[in-house]
Every structure is written in structure tokens, then in C-alpha cells.
Amino acid sequence: MSKMITSVLSGIVIIIAAYSFFTGDRSVVPFYMFPLALLLLITGIERLKDNKTFFGAVSIVVSIFVFFVAGYVSITGL
């Protein structure tokens, strides 16, 4: 199940990021930051389950940071 979720989230991130890159439309950045943060969170949880605590903790901390940045950007409209 987690493989399917990570595949769907990865596809969403790649499609929206490619759209943003090719069109130059930077207003869609928060829309691929949220799935990216979810992807990092799921990866961190999987790493913690595999007893890879350092990489799991780093992934979770980075996902929290990405959630914060995406929320800030979507609220302030930067």
C-alpha cells in the first residue's frame, strides 16, 4: 500500500514541477510542496520502521520544514 501511495505522490510532484518548469508559472509551487512533504514523511516513517533512525529522523524533520514553508508561501502569497 505504501508503494502505491509513494508512487502516486511522486507522480503528482513530478507532473506539477514539470508544468511549473516548462511554463514558468511559479504560483503552483505550494501545490507540489505539500505532496513532497507527505512523500518525505512517509519515507521517514518507513526508514524508522527499518531501524534506519538517522535517515528517518532527517526525512521527518525535512518534511516538517517543507510543510511549514509551503503553508507560509500559500498564506502570504509569495
Backbone as a chain_set.jsonl record, in Angstrom:
{"seq": "MSKMITSVLSGIVIIIAAYSFFTGDRSVVPFYMFPLALLLLITGIERLKDNKTFFGAVSIVVSIFVFFVAGYVSITGL", "coords": {"N": [[0.815, -1.193, 0.0], [1.937, 1.24, 0.786], [3.818, 1.567, -1.195], [2.255, 2.139, -3.416], [1.095, 4.555, -2.647], [3.388, 6.185, -2.398], [4.223, 6.114, -5.042], [2.101, 7.422, -6.372], [2.187, 9.959, -5.125], [4.768, 10.729, -5.895], [4.421, 10.877, -8.669], [2.56, 12.97, -8.826], [4.086, 15.111, -7.807], [6.164, 15.234, -9.723], [4.762, 15.785, -12.107], [3.486, 18.292, -11.57], [5.725, 19.852, -10.94], [7.152, 19.711, -13.345], [5.344, 21.012, -15.038], [5.435, 23.574, -13.884], [8.107, 24.186, -14.357], [8.359, 24.163, -17.191], [6.437, 26.016, -18.057], [6.986, 28.263, -16.593], [5.431, 29.183, -14.571], [5.27, 30.06, -11.401], [3.439, 30.059, -9.415], [2.322, 27.672, -8.728], [3.902, 26.346, -6.981], [3.372, 25.843, -4.129], [1.527, 23.803, -4.473], [2.92, 21.531, -5.247], [4.609, 21.279, -3.167], [3.253, 20.399, -0.872], [2.473, 17.631, -1.495], [5.099, 16.708, -1.762], [6.11, 17.043, 0.82], [4.464, 15.216, 2.173], [5.361, 12.883, 0.938], [8.027, 12.799, 1.846], [7.507, 12.504, 4.574], [6.259, 9.973, 4.677], [8.364, 8.42, 3.705], [10.234, 8.862, 5.753], [8.929, 7.621, 7.928], [8.883, 4.972, 7.016], [11.636, 4.476, 6.945], [12.234, 4.664, 9.676], [10.859, 2.419, 10.579], [12.455, 0.477, 9.459], [14.64, 0.538, 11.082], [16.517, 2.49, 10.495], [17.409, 4.973, 11.844], [18.637, 7.543, 11.74], [18.349, 8.517, 9.058], [15.598, 8.347, 8.86], [14.754, 10.156, 10.828], [15.839, 12.523, 9.806], [14.411, 12.75, 7.392], [11.812, 13.122, 8.374], [12.098, 15.531, 9.795], [12.789, 17.256, 7.696], [10.444, 17.046, 6.195], [8.614, 18.294, 7.913], [9.665, 20.876, 7.871], [9.263, 21.491, 5.143], [6.452, 21.391, 5.029], [5.931, 23.619, 6.672], [7.108, 25.726, 5.17], [5.652, 25.552, 2.746], [3.068, 26.064, 3.675], [3.408, 28.66, 4.682], [4.1, 30.039, 2.331], [1.782, 29.656, 0.822], [-0.076, 31.024, 2.361], [0.903, 33.673, 2.597], [1.302, 34.324, -0.028], [3.644, 34.582, -1.504]], "CA": [[0.0, 0.0, 0.0], [2.777, 2.44, 0.836], [4.462, 1.716, -2.506], [1.297, 2.786, -4.302], [0.965, 5.948, -2.205], [4.604, 6.905, -2.767], [4.233, 6.255, -6.494], [1.131, 8.45, -6.736], [2.721, 11.244, -4.69], [5.905, 11.058, -6.76], [3.873, 11.285, -9.95], [1.965, 14.302, -8.673], [5.174, 16.077, -7.67], [6.88, 15.349, -10.997], [3.906, 16.433, -13.109], [3.3, 19.712, -11.255], [7.026, 20.521, -11.05], [7.461, 19.84, -14.775], [4.491, 22.086, -15.541], [5.984, 24.833, -13.396], [9.389, 24.42, -15.013], [8.223, 24.448, -18.617], [5.624, 27.203, -18.307], [7.493, 29.391, -15.84], [4.398, 29.583, -13.62], [5.753, 29.721, -10.067], [2.341, 30.107, -8.449], [1.918, 26.307, -8.395], [4.907, 25.749, -6.097], [2.789, 25.208, -2.937], [0.758, 22.609, -4.824], [3.759, 20.342, -5.242], [5.334, 21.202, -1.905], [2.501, 19.579, 0.063], [2.708, 16.203, -1.751], [6.503, 16.416, -1.497], [6.241, 16.887, 2.267], [3.851, 13.938, 2.514], [6.269, 11.846, 0.465], [9.141, 12.748, 2.785], [7.011, 11.971, 5.834], [6.074, 8.529, 4.507], [9.705, 7.847, 3.602], [10.816, 8.883, 7.086], [8.287, 6.592, 8.751], [9.369, 3.677, 6.544], [13.03, 4.339, 7.396], [12.213, 4.369, 11.105], [10.443, 1.029, 10.734], [13.585, -0.366, 9.057], [15.711, 0.825, 12.04], [17.471, 3.466, 9.971], [16.872, 6.085, 12.615], [19.151, 8.851, 11.329], [17.705, 8.944, 7.816], [14.184, 8.528, 9.152], [14.577, 11.418, 11.561], [16.13, 13.625, 8.881], [13.278, 12.859, 6.466], [10.665, 13.687, 9.087], [12.389, 16.946, 10.076], [12.701, 17.979, 6.423], [9.032, 17.125, 5.802], [8.002, 19.332, 8.739], [10.125, 22.15, 7.327], [8.597, 21.721, 3.862], [5.079, 21.75, 5.366], [5.942, 24.988, 7.164], [7.392, 26.642, 4.057], [4.524, 25.532, 1.811], [1.954, 26.769, 4.318], [3.746, 30.084, 4.73], [4.034, 30.586, 0.974], [0.397, 29.703, 0.353], [-0.811, 32.026, 3.133], [1.371, 35.017, 2.297], [1.225, 34.554, -1.464], [4.942, 34.937, -2.076]], "C": [[0.865, 1.266, 0.0], [3.527, 2.659, -0.472], [3.538, 2.451, -3.475], [1.15, 4.266, -3.937], [2.192, 6.75, -2.603], [4.694, 7.097, -4.279], [3.283, 7.359, -6.951], [1.646, 9.834, -6.342], [3.909, 11.675, -5.544], [5.436, 11.531, -8.127], [3.276, 12.678, -9.899], [3.051, 15.365, -8.609], [5.885, 16.294, -9.0], [6.051, 16.098, -12.024], [3.762, 17.932, -12.831], [4.613, 20.473, -11.365], [7.43, 20.698, -12.512], [6.617, 20.944, -15.406], [5.049, 23.442, -15.144], [7.284, 25.181, -14.108], [9.208, 24.859, -16.462], [7.404, 25.702, -18.915], [6.145, 28.444, -17.593], [6.509, 29.915, -14.811], [4.807, 29.134, -12.22], [4.648, 29.755, -9.01], [1.873, 28.714, -8.039], [2.887, 25.621, -7.437], [4.289, 25.158, -4.831], [2.028, 23.922, -3.244], [1.623, 21.375, -4.987], [4.628, 20.253, -4.001], [4.586, 20.328, -0.895], [2.637, 18.081, -0.236], [4.166, 15.797, -1.512], [6.737, 16.214, -0.004], [5.612, 15.579, 2.737], [4.741, 12.773, 2.107], [7.463, 11.696, 1.399], [8.713, 12.17, 4.132], [6.837, 10.458, 5.758], [7.422, 7.823, 4.417], [10.38, 7.793, 4.966], [10.233, 7.818, 7.992], [8.757, 5.199, 8.331], [10.805, 3.431, 6.982], [13.094, 4.033, 8.885], [11.787, 2.935, 11.381], [11.567, 0.061, 10.383], [14.81, -0.159, 9.944], [16.834, 1.665, 11.454], [17.067, 4.815, 10.576], [17.372, 7.44, 12.143], [18.435, 9.354, 10.088], [16.203, 9.137, 8.0], [13.915, 9.838, 9.853], [14.828, 12.611, 10.653], [14.968, 13.819, 7.912], [12.067, 13.488, 7.143], [10.891, 15.165, 9.387], [12.277, 17.775, 8.797], [11.249, 18.089, 5.976], [8.296, 18.177, 6.627], [8.394, 20.713, 8.233], [9.415, 22.477, 6.014], [7.12, 22.055, 4.079], [4.997, 23.207, 5.81], [6.137, 25.982, 6.023], [6.219, 26.699, 3.083], [3.315, 26.253, 2.4], [2.194, 28.266, 4.359], [3.613, 30.736, 3.346], [2.58, 30.66, 0.502], [-0.422, 30.746, 1.106], [-0.409, 33.446, 2.72], [1.326, 35.341, 0.807], [2.533, 34.983, -2.089], [5.21, 34.246, -3.378]], "O": [[0.564, 2.236, -0.696], [3.84, 3.795, -0.828], [3.989, 3.286, -4.259], [1.088, 5.124, -4.817], [2.065, 7.873, -3.092], [5.186, 8.124, -4.746], [3.631, 8.149, -7.829], [1.555, 10.777, -7.127], [4.041, 12.853, -5.879], [5.99, 12.479, -8.682], [3.462, 13.475, -10.819], [2.956, 16.397, -9.272], [6.177, 17.434, -9.363], [6.573, 16.954, -12.737], [3.899, 18.749, -13.741], [4.63, 21.613, -11.829], [7.993, 21.731, -12.876], [7.118, 21.724, -16.216], [5.129, 24.354, -15.968], [7.53, 26.345, -14.424], [9.837, 25.82, -16.906], [7.648, 26.377, -19.915], [5.779, 29.562, -17.955], [6.726, 30.981, -14.235], [4.701, 27.952, -11.893], [4.909, 29.503, -7.834], [1.099, 28.586, -7.091], [2.714, 24.445, -7.116], [4.651, 24.038, -4.472], [1.896, 23.054, -2.382], [1.112, 20.261, -4.876], [5.315, 19.252, -3.8], [5.217, 19.591, -0.137], [2.895, 17.312, 0.69], [4.434, 14.667, -1.104], [7.479, 15.316, 0.393], [6.165, 14.904, 3.605], [4.863, 11.792, 2.84], [7.866, 10.575, 1.71], [9.471, 11.43, 4.759], [7.228, 9.741, 6.679], [7.601, 6.748, 4.989], [11.025, 6.8, 5.304], [10.964, 7.177, 8.747], [9.003, 4.343, 9.18], [11.16, 2.312, 7.35], [13.921, 3.229, 9.316], [12.293, 2.302, 12.308], [11.637, -1.039, 10.931], [15.9, -0.622, 9.609], [17.983, 1.552, 11.882], [16.472, 5.666, 9.915], [16.607, 8.404, 12.142], [17.963, 10.49, 10.061], [15.606, 10.002, 7.36], [12.967, 10.55, 9.52], [14.106, 13.606, 10.722], [14.582, 14.956, 7.64], [11.373, 14.305, 6.536], [9.97, 15.969, 9.249], [11.728, 18.876, 8.818], [10.853, 19.12, 5.431], [7.44, 18.883, 6.095], [7.56, 21.616, 8.172], [9.01, 23.619, 5.797], [6.582, 22.917, 3.384], [4.107, 23.943, 5.384], [5.408, 26.97, 5.926], [5.833, 27.782, 2.642], [2.618, 26.975, 1.688], [1.284, 29.053, 4.099], [3.082, 31.839, 3.214], [2.192, 31.63, -0.15], [-1.37, 31.299, 0.548], [-1.263, 34.309, 2.52], [1.314, 36.512, 0.427], [2.535, 35.68, -3.105], [6.266, 34.448, -3.978]]}, "num_chains": 1, "name": "protein.A"}
